[in-house]
């Protein structure tokens, strides 16, 4: 009894927790998002491009975009075609008109010229990307754009390419045709101009730049390895929110297989061609192809950054991933569709694409490293994209990578030393600039940088060169010209890196003091940077402008010598988990380090935090305010506290958070006072590497002020991130849980024990210790063993095992919910059915009802075509050949006696010719009908026994009629029992049949749901032509149907047996165990569609064993695996 109570408590806890996580996740996903994007506006015109009539995909279309409100002549516009071709490929359900934002901004950028030049530090290629082999100092971006971009777009009818592999393949075929048609159109336009006598100018394009959104980006990569693509027709690919590693919904087997096939071809494409003896033959086939992937960050719920990564597909020398949160001049996370119209991103991408054009040839740079360098300079920030600044500095010095000389401010910025009024000598480790006072501040590096404070951090809102300049001096001097040539003054102004600044402060009234301005640039000098120098100077420009631009409304700059170890805070997993119940506080006193380094043991991609900073002090006490007044103020009314906080805003600059993530790179949050911080990482997965489970946040806070930081894990954000990251893993684990439950049912049948229900079988998966360890933890160890065999890096063991265990428990809870709901529906329908049937039989004495029943029975007997005599209907031959009719009667007899054969033929036919989802739907419909019949039989037999116990004569009469009804409606061939004379045994058998078919129903219901997205895409294409399903999907569908049909009866379990292996007989329960382990590992690998391989394998094995069984029976040989099932009375 205690064990039953524990089981109920275990089920209740798992179900409640799973439901609670699901509700929180749904709320977090559906909550509105404010992304800060600006809308892009345009005047679009789409010029159709004629296509040949012989194109296989005639339903698709090709268009040329034109920006402008004036009406144009399409033919004349095509004749003037002379730019650089780009092809936009829409994504899943996308429209060809989505090109309008990018194309319109490209046209404006071409007419307006390049972006205004700034003198912040620019990003460059890393050594892994080939930066040490390229002279970046000699490579400059263009001062003006030399060639217009011609934007083409393909109309793919808004088909759902993310749901079906066949659609994806057809889109690839048409994109290849469209590329060839675009290149041919340029030749036709040039020939038309020459025919009219116009002079030929410009070079003909030989390649097309592809820009793909979502699945359109994968179509672009698939087109590049297409066998019919012309050589060098594609050399540059830019993808926006595109899944590269695997489908975002990896449910259809053919879709997952197509992804794997394309990625494998890409890996081979970057391998150098050699002979069998290892001699060089040629460069890699894709050596000139550059791919850049832009992700939308954590607000993109449809495609995670992990899927958008190019790791293992494209080498670092030919491509990289960048998140929009770390993109220069963007700094925003955006939704899946917003990435197409977000003006901040669209403008930056437009200028990047125009910068790819070589001014000498008017075509994109032929060298892959130059094109990659353009992408790096135009998209990346000068801030390192990985982890913290200190590790990046140390790695640079350790690896000996190329160090570029710092350039001084340009000559057109007329700012000499004579323009500085008076020098200031800073005696404290912290310096502050509150106005453009035209002074130079001297900081003694040896004095202020002692006691371990050898690092210098500097933040400001003044523009480098125009508003502020920084120099390193070997000795003190009035001007750089007075220094000896051997003692060179080094300008480090170019080390300032740009960061996003919040909104500018408002001036409350004329002449009043404004709030402290948010910083827009940050600089970090390490001891290695300052080695050999004695002084650091910070020169501020005078308030009158020197470049024609107005000064900022409020000026600020704060610098500090500090020890990075003083600002380190390691936040453990225990600290983060406890913060879900109560907020944790961190106190920052005045004169704290400017840079506070928070290291979270658990990634903020899994456990996002809510971080709030409250100013508790800002030096007012030192400014003449009595300590008693400050103390009274802290305990006073909210109005006084608000006044005090507003007063501190005049002195403290707004905090800034910089978060580094191993997967998605850099995230910056300006004006941080209260914010939910998350990163788009994918920690604790099988493919994760060491260190990916951590997140580092650097807080830039004013050292003059004291703060109280409150940290708490956001439950809704954590739940939504959990389901978004591990949904594929949970799907695979759900199949594993069902296989384990079917294993227990088969094992109970073999041992002649009562077959447990699905609820009891699934609950047993969670029993501690042995069932849970063997079923929930052993596959994790097996996956680690596979990693060792493949020489793959091991994931972080603790987080990997913990998250996998949580996903396994959640998957079991989800399956239990599904079992409870389906079981409740079956029991409810069965009770209603039995109740109506009973009332009908009670009222059958009525003449009208008796006549109606007689008519129904007569009609049923006529249309049933059931053979009642040896001659029967076969003796009647009207207008038909007797032999044909006899064969027809034989077919009818076979189909009548074998309803499972009818189900199998219908399901396989629909699954192979129409769509696999329809075939699986027929299968689960068969399961549902059998479950209903078995449950009704069980309920009616139970009612019969109750009547017999009462001893009522009327109930006995009812029971006799009831028995005859049972014998007529429920054939023993379908629901057999070894003790047919015992009504109690028959009822128990019906209940076991229900439990058995219910388990198969749950398994195949999930399999059908995995094909639903593909089926929805198929429904959309009904009127556009039909193509047969992929062979892989059809073959697996046949295997699943065979599994459901050939194992539909519990007694079939006894027929499933291999000959003895190592002295032990292999039975169905062991096969289910292996299938569960395989599904578990498939879930860990984020390829849940591979569970179809396990189901199909069981189906084909069952078919082979059934054939062997029949042959052995025909030959009179011993029937292996045959075991008689007895029932307990």
mmCIF file of C-alpha atoms in Angstrom, residues 807-1064:
data_model
loop_
_atom_site.group_PDB
_atom_site.id
_atom_site.type_symbol
_atom_site.label_atom_id
_atom_site.label_comp_id
_atom_site.label_asym_id
_atom_site.label_seq_id
_atom_site.Cartn_x
_atom_site.Cartn_y
_atom_site.Cartn_z
ATOM 1 C CA UNK A 807 14.697 16.729 -19.592
ATOM 2 C CA UNK A 808 14.122 13.007 -19.038
ATOM 3 C CA UNK A 809 11.885 13.659 -16.040
ATOM 4 C CA UNK A 810 10.003 16.363 -17.946
ATOM 5 C CA UNK A 811 9.545 14.009 -20.914
ATOM 6 C CA UNK A 812 8.091 11.334 -18.635
ATOM 7 C CA UNK A 813 5.783 13.922 -17.098
ATOM 8 C CA UNK A 814 4.601 14.985 -20.555
ATOM 9 C CA UNK A 815 3.951 11.363 -21.541
ATOM 10 C CA UNK A 816 2.039 10.785 -18.301
ATOM 11 C CA UNK A 817 -0.141 13.802 -19.071
ATOM 12 C CA UNK A 818 -0.819 12.456 -22.553
ATOM 13 C CA UNK A 819 -1.635 9.009 -21.147
ATOM 14 C CA UNK A 820 -3.973 10.450 -18.518
ATOM 15 C CA UNK A 821 -5.850 12.622 -21.023
ATOM 16 C CA UNK A 822 -6.207 9.822 -23.592
ATOM 17 C CA UNK A 823 -7.213 7.289 -20.937
ATOM 18 C CA UNK A 824 -9.805 9.696 -19.568
ATOM 19 C CA UNK A 825 -11.240 10.140 -23.064
ATOM 20 C CA UNK A 826 -11.394 6.388 -23.677
ATOM 21 C CA UNK A 827 -13.040 5.657 -20.338
ATOM 22 C CA UNK A 828 -15.542 8.457 -20.823
ATOM 23 C CA UNK A 829 -16.503 7.327 -24.324
ATOM 24 C CA UNK A 830 -16.718 3.686 -23.189
ATOM 25 C CA UNK A 831 -19.016 4.538 -20.274
ATOM 26 C CA UNK A 832 -21.289 6.557 -22.557
ATOM 27 C CA UNK A 833 -21.285 3.765 -25.130
ATOM 28 C CA UNK A 834 -22.145 1.061 -22.598
ATOM 29 C CA UNK A 835 -24.818 3.247 -21.004
ATOM 30 C CA UNK A 836 -26.536 3.931 -24.341
ATOM 31 C CA UNK A 837 -26.274 0.260 -25.350
ATOM 32 C CA UNK A 838 -27.795 -0.875 -22.075
ATOM 33 C CA UNK A 839 -30.696 1.540 -22.317
ATOM 34 C CA UNK A 840 -31.269 0.479 -25.917
ATOM 35 C CA UNK A 841 -31.527 -3.181 -24.943
ATOM 36 C CA UNK A 842 -33.893 -2.377 -22.084
ATOM 37 C CA UNK A 843 -36.239 -0.593 -24.474
ATOM 38 C CA UNK A 844 -36.100 -3.172 -27.272
ATOM 39 C CA UNK A 845 -39.508 -4.495 -26.258
ATOM 40 C CA UNK A 846 -40.986 -1.524 -28.009
ATOM 41 C CA UNK A 847 -42.447 -2.590 -31.353
ATOM 42 C CA UNK A 848 -41.071 0.324 -33.301
ATOM 43 C CA UNK A 849 -37.635 -0.131 -31.864
ATOM 44 C CA UNK A 850 -37.790 -3.865 -32.511
ATOM 45 C CA UNK A 851 -38.751 -3.251 -36.138
ATOM 46 C CA UNK A 852 -35.945 -0.694 -36.483
ATOM 47 C CA UNK A 853 -33.417 -3.125 -35.020
ATOM 48 C CA UNK A 854 -34.672 -5.895 -37.381
ATOM 49 C CA UNK A 855 -34.242 -3.580 -40.351
ATOM 50 C CA UNK A 856 -30.730 -2.579 -39.265
ATOM 51 C CA UNK A 857 -29.725 -6.221 -38.773
ATOM 52 C CA UNK A 858 -31.155 -7.119 -42.177
ATOM 53 C CA UNK A 859 -29.283 -4.286 -43.847
ATOM 54 C CA UNK A 860 -26.076 -5.158 -42.042
ATOM 55 C CA UNK A 861 -26.375 -8.791 -43.103
ATOM 56 C CA UNK A 862 -26.966 -7.813 -46.729
ATOM 57 C CA UNK A 863 -24.091 -5.371 -46.979
ATOM 58 C CA UNK A 864 -21.607 -7.330 -44.893
ATOM 59 C CA UNK A 865 -20.960 -9.791 -47.751
ATOM 60 C CA UNK A 866 -20.234 -12.409 -45.123
ATOM 61 C CA UNK A 867 -20.180 -16.017 -46.436
ATOM 62 C CA UNK A 868 -22.640 -18.065 -44.374
ATOM 63 C CA UNK A 869 -22.674 -21.365 -46.362
ATOM 64 C CA UNK A 870 -20.148 -23.155 -48.540
ATOM 65 C CA UNK A 871 -22.085 -21.914 -51.510
ATOM 66 C CA UNK A 872 -23.606 -18.739 -50.070
ATOM 67 C CA UNK A 873 -23.471 -15.793 -52.296
ATOM 68 C CA UNK A 874 -20.933 -17.531 -54.474
ATOM 69 C CA UNK A 875 -23.716 -19.602 -55.965
ATOM 70 C CA UNK A 876 -25.278 -16.512 -57.423
ATOM 71 C CA UNK A 877 -23.721 -15.282 -60.614
ATOM 72 C CA UNK A 878 -25.561 -12.494 -62.306
ATOM 73 C CA UNK A 879 -23.999 -10.815 -65.339
ATOM 74 C CA UNK A 880 -20.476 -11.876 -64.271
ATOM 75 C CA UNK A 881 -18.101 -14.676 -64.943
ATOM 76 C CA UNK A 882 -18.311 -17.369 -62.258
ATOM 77 C CA UNK A 883 -14.537 -17.717 -61.863
ATOM 78 C CA UNK A 884 -14.003 -13.963 -61.520
ATOM 79 C CA UNK A 885 -16.794 -13.786 -59.006
ATOM 80 C CA UNK A 886 -15.312 -16.684 -57.081
ATOM 81 C CA UNK A 887 -11.962 -14.955 -56.901
ATOM 82 C CA UNK A 888 -13.747 -11.783 -55.821
ATOM 83 C CA UNK A 889 -15.555 -13.696 -53.125
ATOM 84 C CA UNK A 890 -12.225 -15.107 -51.999
ATOM 85 C CA UNK A 891 -10.751 -11.655 -51.696
ATOM 86 C CA UNK A 892 -13.789 -10.463 -49.788
ATOM 87 C CA UNK A 893 -13.553 -13.475 -47.509
ATOM 88 C CA UNK A 894 -9.865 -12.815 -46.820
ATOM 89 C CA UNK A 895 -10.454 -9.140 -46.135
ATOM 90 C CA UNK A 896 -13.419 -9.933 -43.908
ATOM 91 C CA UNK A 897 -11.515 -12.456 -41.837
ATOM 92 C CA UNK A 898 -8.335 -10.317 -41.663
ATOM 93 C CA UNK A 899 -9.290 -6.740 -40.789
ATOM 94 C CA UNK A 900 -5.659 -6.023 -39.837
ATOM 95 C CA UNK A 901 -4.667 -6.737 -43.428
ATOM 96 C CA UNK A 902 -7.181 -4.155 -44.642
ATOM 97 C CA UNK A 903 -5.781 -1.616 -42.181
ATOM 98 C CA UNK A 904 -2.199 -2.357 -43.233
ATOM 99 C CA UNK A 905 -2.956 -2.080 -46.964
ATOM 100 C CA UNK A 906 -4.859 1.196 -46.555
ATOM 101 C CA UNK A 907 -2.220 2.738 -44.294
ATOM 102 C CA UNK A 908 0.736 1.691 -46.461
ATOM 103 C CA UNK A 909 -0.990 2.870 -49.642
ATOM 104 C CA UNK A 910 -1.753 6.309 -48.234
ATOM 105 C CA UNK A 911 1.681 6.600 -46.613
ATOM 106 C CA UNK A 912 3.588 5.768 -49.802
ATOM 107 C CA UNK A 913 1.451 7.507 -52.424
ATOM 108 C CA UNK A 914 -0.116 10.488 -50.641
ATOM 109 C CA UNK A 915 1.651 11.392 -47.360
ATOM 110 C CA UNK A 916 3.106 9.395 -44.439
ATOM 111 C CA UNK A 917 0.943 11.292 -41.954
ATOM 112 C CA UNK A 918 -2.218 9.871 -43.535
ATOM 113 C CA UNK A 919 -0.906 6.313 -43.296
ATOM 114 C CA UNK A 920 -0.004 6.785 -39.655
ATOM 115 C CA UNK A 921 -3.406 8.349 -39.029
ATOM 116 C CA UNK A 922 -5.087 5.166 -40.276
ATOM 117 C CA UNK A 923 -2.867 3.197 -37.905
ATOM 118 C CA UNK A 924 -3.732 5.242 -34.807
ATOM 119 C CA UNK A 925 -7.410 5.135 -35.814
ATOM 120 C CA UNK A 926 -7.168 1.340 -35.791
ATOM 121 C CA UNK A 927 -5.511 1.467 -32.367
ATOM 122 C CA UNK A 928 -8.214 3.793 -31.055
ATOM 123 C CA UNK A 929 -11.078 1.586 -32.282
ATOM 124 C CA UNK A 930 -9.489 -1.516 -30.777
ATOM 125 C CA UNK A 931 -8.940 0.290 -27.467
ATOM 126 C CA UNK A 932 -12.554 1.390 -27.459
ATOM 127 C CA UNK A 933 -13.904 -2.101 -28.222
ATOM 128 C CA UNK A 934 -11.698 -3.728 -25.606
ATOM 129 C CA UNK A 935 -12.620 -1.195 -22.949
ATOM 130 C CA UNK A 936 -16.330 -1.498 -23.757
ATOM 131 C CA UNK A 937 -16.075 -5.285 -23.510
ATOM 132 C CA UNK A 938 -14.327 -4.990 -20.179
ATOM 133 C CA UNK A 939 -16.930 -2.548 -18.867
ATOM 134 C CA UNK A 940 -19.870 -4.673 -20.051
ATOM 135 C CA UNK A 941 -18.387 -7.845 -18.574
ATOM 136 C CA UNK A 942 -17.914 -6.018 -15.303
ATOM 137 C CA UNK A 943 -21.530 -4.888 -15.456
ATOM 138 C CA UNK A 944 -22.557 -8.462 -16.208
ATOM 139 C CA UNK A 945 -20.744 -9.773 -13.136
ATOM 140 C CA UNK A 946 -22.378 -7.117 -11.005
ATOM 141 C CA UNK A 947 -25.785 -8.223 -12.222
ATOM 142 C CA UNK A 948 -24.985 -11.870 -11.495
ATOM 143 C CA UNK A 949 -23.897 -11.029 -7.990
ATOM 144 C CA UNK A 950 -27.212 -9.333 -7.312
ATOM 145 C CA UNK A 951 -29.033 -12.401 -8.615
ATOM 146 C CA UNK A 952 -31.753 -10.447 -10.263
ATOM 147 C CA UNK A 953 -33.681 -12.520 -12.767
ATOM 148 C CA UNK A 954 -34.008 -9.671 -15.158
ATOM 149 C CA UNK A 955 -30.301 -9.091 -15.039
ATOM 150 C CA UNK A 956 -29.728 -12.758 -15.844
ATOM 151 C CA UNK A 957 -31.924 -12.443 -18.898
ATOM 152 C CA UNK A 958 -30.093 -9.330 -19.834
ATOM 153 C CA UNK A 959 -26.800 -11.149 -19.299
ATOM 154 C CA UNK A 960 -27.722 -13.955 -21.670
ATOM 155 C CA UNK A 961 -28.646 -11.481 -24.342
ATOM 156 C CA UNK A 962 -25.550 -9.527 -23.486
ATOM 157 C CA UNK A 963 -23.380 -12.650 -23.949
ATOM 158 C CA UNK A 964 -24.812 -13.291 -27.362
ATOM 159 C CA UNK A 965 -24.158 -9.693 -28.290
ATOM 160 C CA UNK A 966 -20.594 -10.054 -27.158
ATOM 161 C CA UNK A 967 -20.073 -13.176 -29.223
ATOM 162 C CA UNK A 968 -21.437 -11.421 -32.273
ATOM 163 C CA UNK A 969 -19.694 -8.058 -31.953
ATOM 164 C CA UNK A 970 -16.320 -9.050 -30.542
ATOM 165 C CA UNK A 971 -14.676 -11.940 -32.355
ATOM 166 C CA UNK A 972 -12.213 -14.082 -30.468
ATOM 167 C CA UNK A 973 -9.929 -13.871 -33.472
ATOM 168 C CA UNK A 974 -9.429 -10.193 -32.674
ATOM 169 C CA UNK A 975 -9.528 -10.309 -28.871
ATOM 170 C CA UNK A 976 -8.522 -13.832 -27.948
ATOM 171 C CA UNK A 977 -8.478 -15.449 -24.578
ATOM 172 C CA UNK A 978 -7.157 -18.780 -23.513
ATOM 173 C CA UNK A 979 -10.123 -19.201 -21.222
ATOM 174 C CA UNK A 980 -13.115 -18.186 -23.250
ATOM 175 C CA UNK A 981 -15.577 -19.924 -20.978
ATOM 176 C CA UNK A 982 -14.704 -17.708 -18.062
ATOM 177 C CA UNK A 983 -16.368 -14.329 -18.213
ATOM 178 C CA UNK A 984 -13.999 -12.875 -15.639
ATOM 179 C CA UNK A 985 -10.991 -14.117 -17.606
ATOM 180 C CA UNK A 986 -12.458 -12.657 -20.789
ATOM 181 C CA UNK A 987 -12.938 -9.262 -19.147
ATOM 182 C CA UNK A 988 -9.398 -9.258 -17.790
ATOM 183 C CA UNK A 989 -8.098 -10.144 -21.232
ATOM 184 C CA UNK A 990 -9.975 -7.223 -22.740
ATOM 185 C CA UNK A 991 -8.371 -4.898 -20.200
ATOM 186 C CA UNK A 992 -4.922 -6.236 -21.070
ATOM 187 C CA UNK A 993 -5.666 -5.731 -24.744
ATOM 188 C CA UNK A 994 -6.606 -2.129 -23.963
ATOM 189 C CA UNK A 995 -3.354 -1.544 -22.058
ATOM 190 C CA UNK A 996 -1.317 -3.061 -24.889
ATOM 191 C CA UNK A 997 -2.990 -1.147 -27.728
ATOM 192 C CA UNK A 998 -3.052 2.023 -25.645
ATOM 193 C CA UNK A 999 0.746 1.925 -25.431
ATOM 194 C CA UNK A 1000 1.050 1.440 -29.183
ATOM 195 C CA UNK A 1001 -1.457 4.249 -29.682
ATOM 196 C CA UNK A 1002 0.617 6.692 -27.622
ATOM 197 C CA UNK A 1003 3.806 5.720 -29.471
ATOM 198 C CA UNK A 1004 2.332 6.037 -32.944
ATOM 199 C CA UNK A 1005 0.383 9.168 -32.024
ATOM 200 C CA UNK A 1006 3.664 10.933 -31.279
ATOM 201 C CA UNK A 1007 5.083 9.579 -34.540
ATOM 202 C CA UNK A 1008 2.090 10.983 -36.420
ATOM 203 C CA UNK A 1009 2.462 14.368 -34.726
ATOM 204 C CA UNK A 1010 6.072 14.520 -35.940
ATOM 205 C CA UNK A 1011 4.781 14.386 -39.517
ATOM 206 C CA UNK A 1012 2.068 16.997 -38.950
ATOM 207 C CA UNK A 1013 4.253 20.014 -39.943
ATOM 208 C CA UNK A 1014 5.140 18.256 -43.180
ATOM 209 C CA UNK A 1015 1.482 17.401 -43.725
ATOM 210 C CA UNK A 1016 0.485 21.056 -43.280
ATOM 211 C CA UNK A 1017 3.038 22.024 -45.934
ATOM 212 C CA UNK A 1018 1.646 19.282 -48.185
ATOM 213 C CA UNK A 1019 -1.893 20.634 -47.803
ATOM 214 C CA UNK A 1020 -0.681 24.046 -48.949
ATOM 215 C CA UNK A 1021 0.667 22.517 -52.156
ATOM 216 C CA UNK A 1022 -2.419 20.466 -53.110
ATOM 217 C CA UNK A 1023 -3.381 22.830 -55.917
ATOM 218 C CA UNK A 1024 0.192 23.297 -57.140
ATOM 219 C CA UNK A 1025 0.950 19.786 -58.335
ATOM 220 C CA UNK A 1026 1.626 16.584 -56.440
ATOM 221 C CA UNK A 1027 4.852 14.680 -55.978
ATOM 222 C CA UNK A 1028 5.374 11.399 -54.197
ATOM 223 C CA UNK A 1029 6.858 11.456 -50.699
ATOM 224 C CA UNK A 1030 10.554 10.862 -50.284
ATOM 225 C CA UNK A 1031 11.541 7.212 -50.333
ATOM 226 C CA UNK A 1032 13.097 7.489 -46.867
ATOM 227 C CA UNK A 1033 9.869 8.795 -45.333
ATOM 228 C CA UNK A 1034 7.780 6.142 -47.100
ATOM 229 C CA UNK A 1035 10.093 3.287 -46.101
ATOM 230 C CA UNK A 1036 10.135 4.363 -42.454
ATOM 231 C CA UNK A 1037 6.375 4.828 -42.530
ATOM 232 C CA UNK A 1038 5.956 1.254 -43.766
ATOM 233 C CA UNK A 1039 8.157 0.016 -40.942
ATOM 234 C CA UNK A 1040 6.134 1.915 -38.335
ATOM 235 C CA UNK A 1041 2.867 0.561 -39.766
ATOM 236 C CA UNK A 1042 4.230 -2.995 -39.717
ATOM 237 C CA UNK A 1043 5.230 -2.488 -36.091
ATOM 238 C CA UNK A 1044 1.709 -1.366 -35.211
ATOM 239 C CA UNK A 1045 -0.053 -4.141 -37.167
ATOM 240 C CA UNK A 1046 2.183 -7.126 -36.443
ATOM 241 C CA UNK A 1047 2.350 -6.333 -32.730
ATOM 242 C CA UNK A 1048 -1.261 -5.296 -32.332
ATOM 243 C CA UNK A 1049 -2.262 -8.346 -30.221
ATOM 244 C CA UNK A 1050 -0.614 -9.193 -26.914
ATOM 245 C CA UNK A 1051 -0.128 -12.834 -27.949
ATOM 246 C CA UNK A 1052 2.065 -11.625 -30.818
ATOM 247 C CA UNK A 1053 4.638 -10.744 -28.169
ATOM 248 C CA UNK A 1054 5.276 -14.453 -27.695
ATOM 249 C CA UNK A 1055 6.008 -14.884 -31.398
ATOM 250 C CA UNK A 1056 8.731 -12.222 -31.304
ATOM 251 C CA UNK A 1057 11.859 -14.137 -30.417
ATOM 252 C CA UNK A 1058 15.322 -14.588 -31.857
ATOM 253 C CA UNK A 1059 17.265 -17.801 -31.548
ATOM 254 C CA UNK A 1060 19.458 -17.922 -28.500
ATOM 255 C CA UNK A 1061 22.443 -15.578 -28.504
ATOM 256 C CA UNK A 1062 25.150 -16.297 -25.940
ATOM 257 C CA UNK A 1063 22.797 -18.743 -24.291
ATOM 258 C CA UNK A 1064 20.004 -16.213 -23.794
#
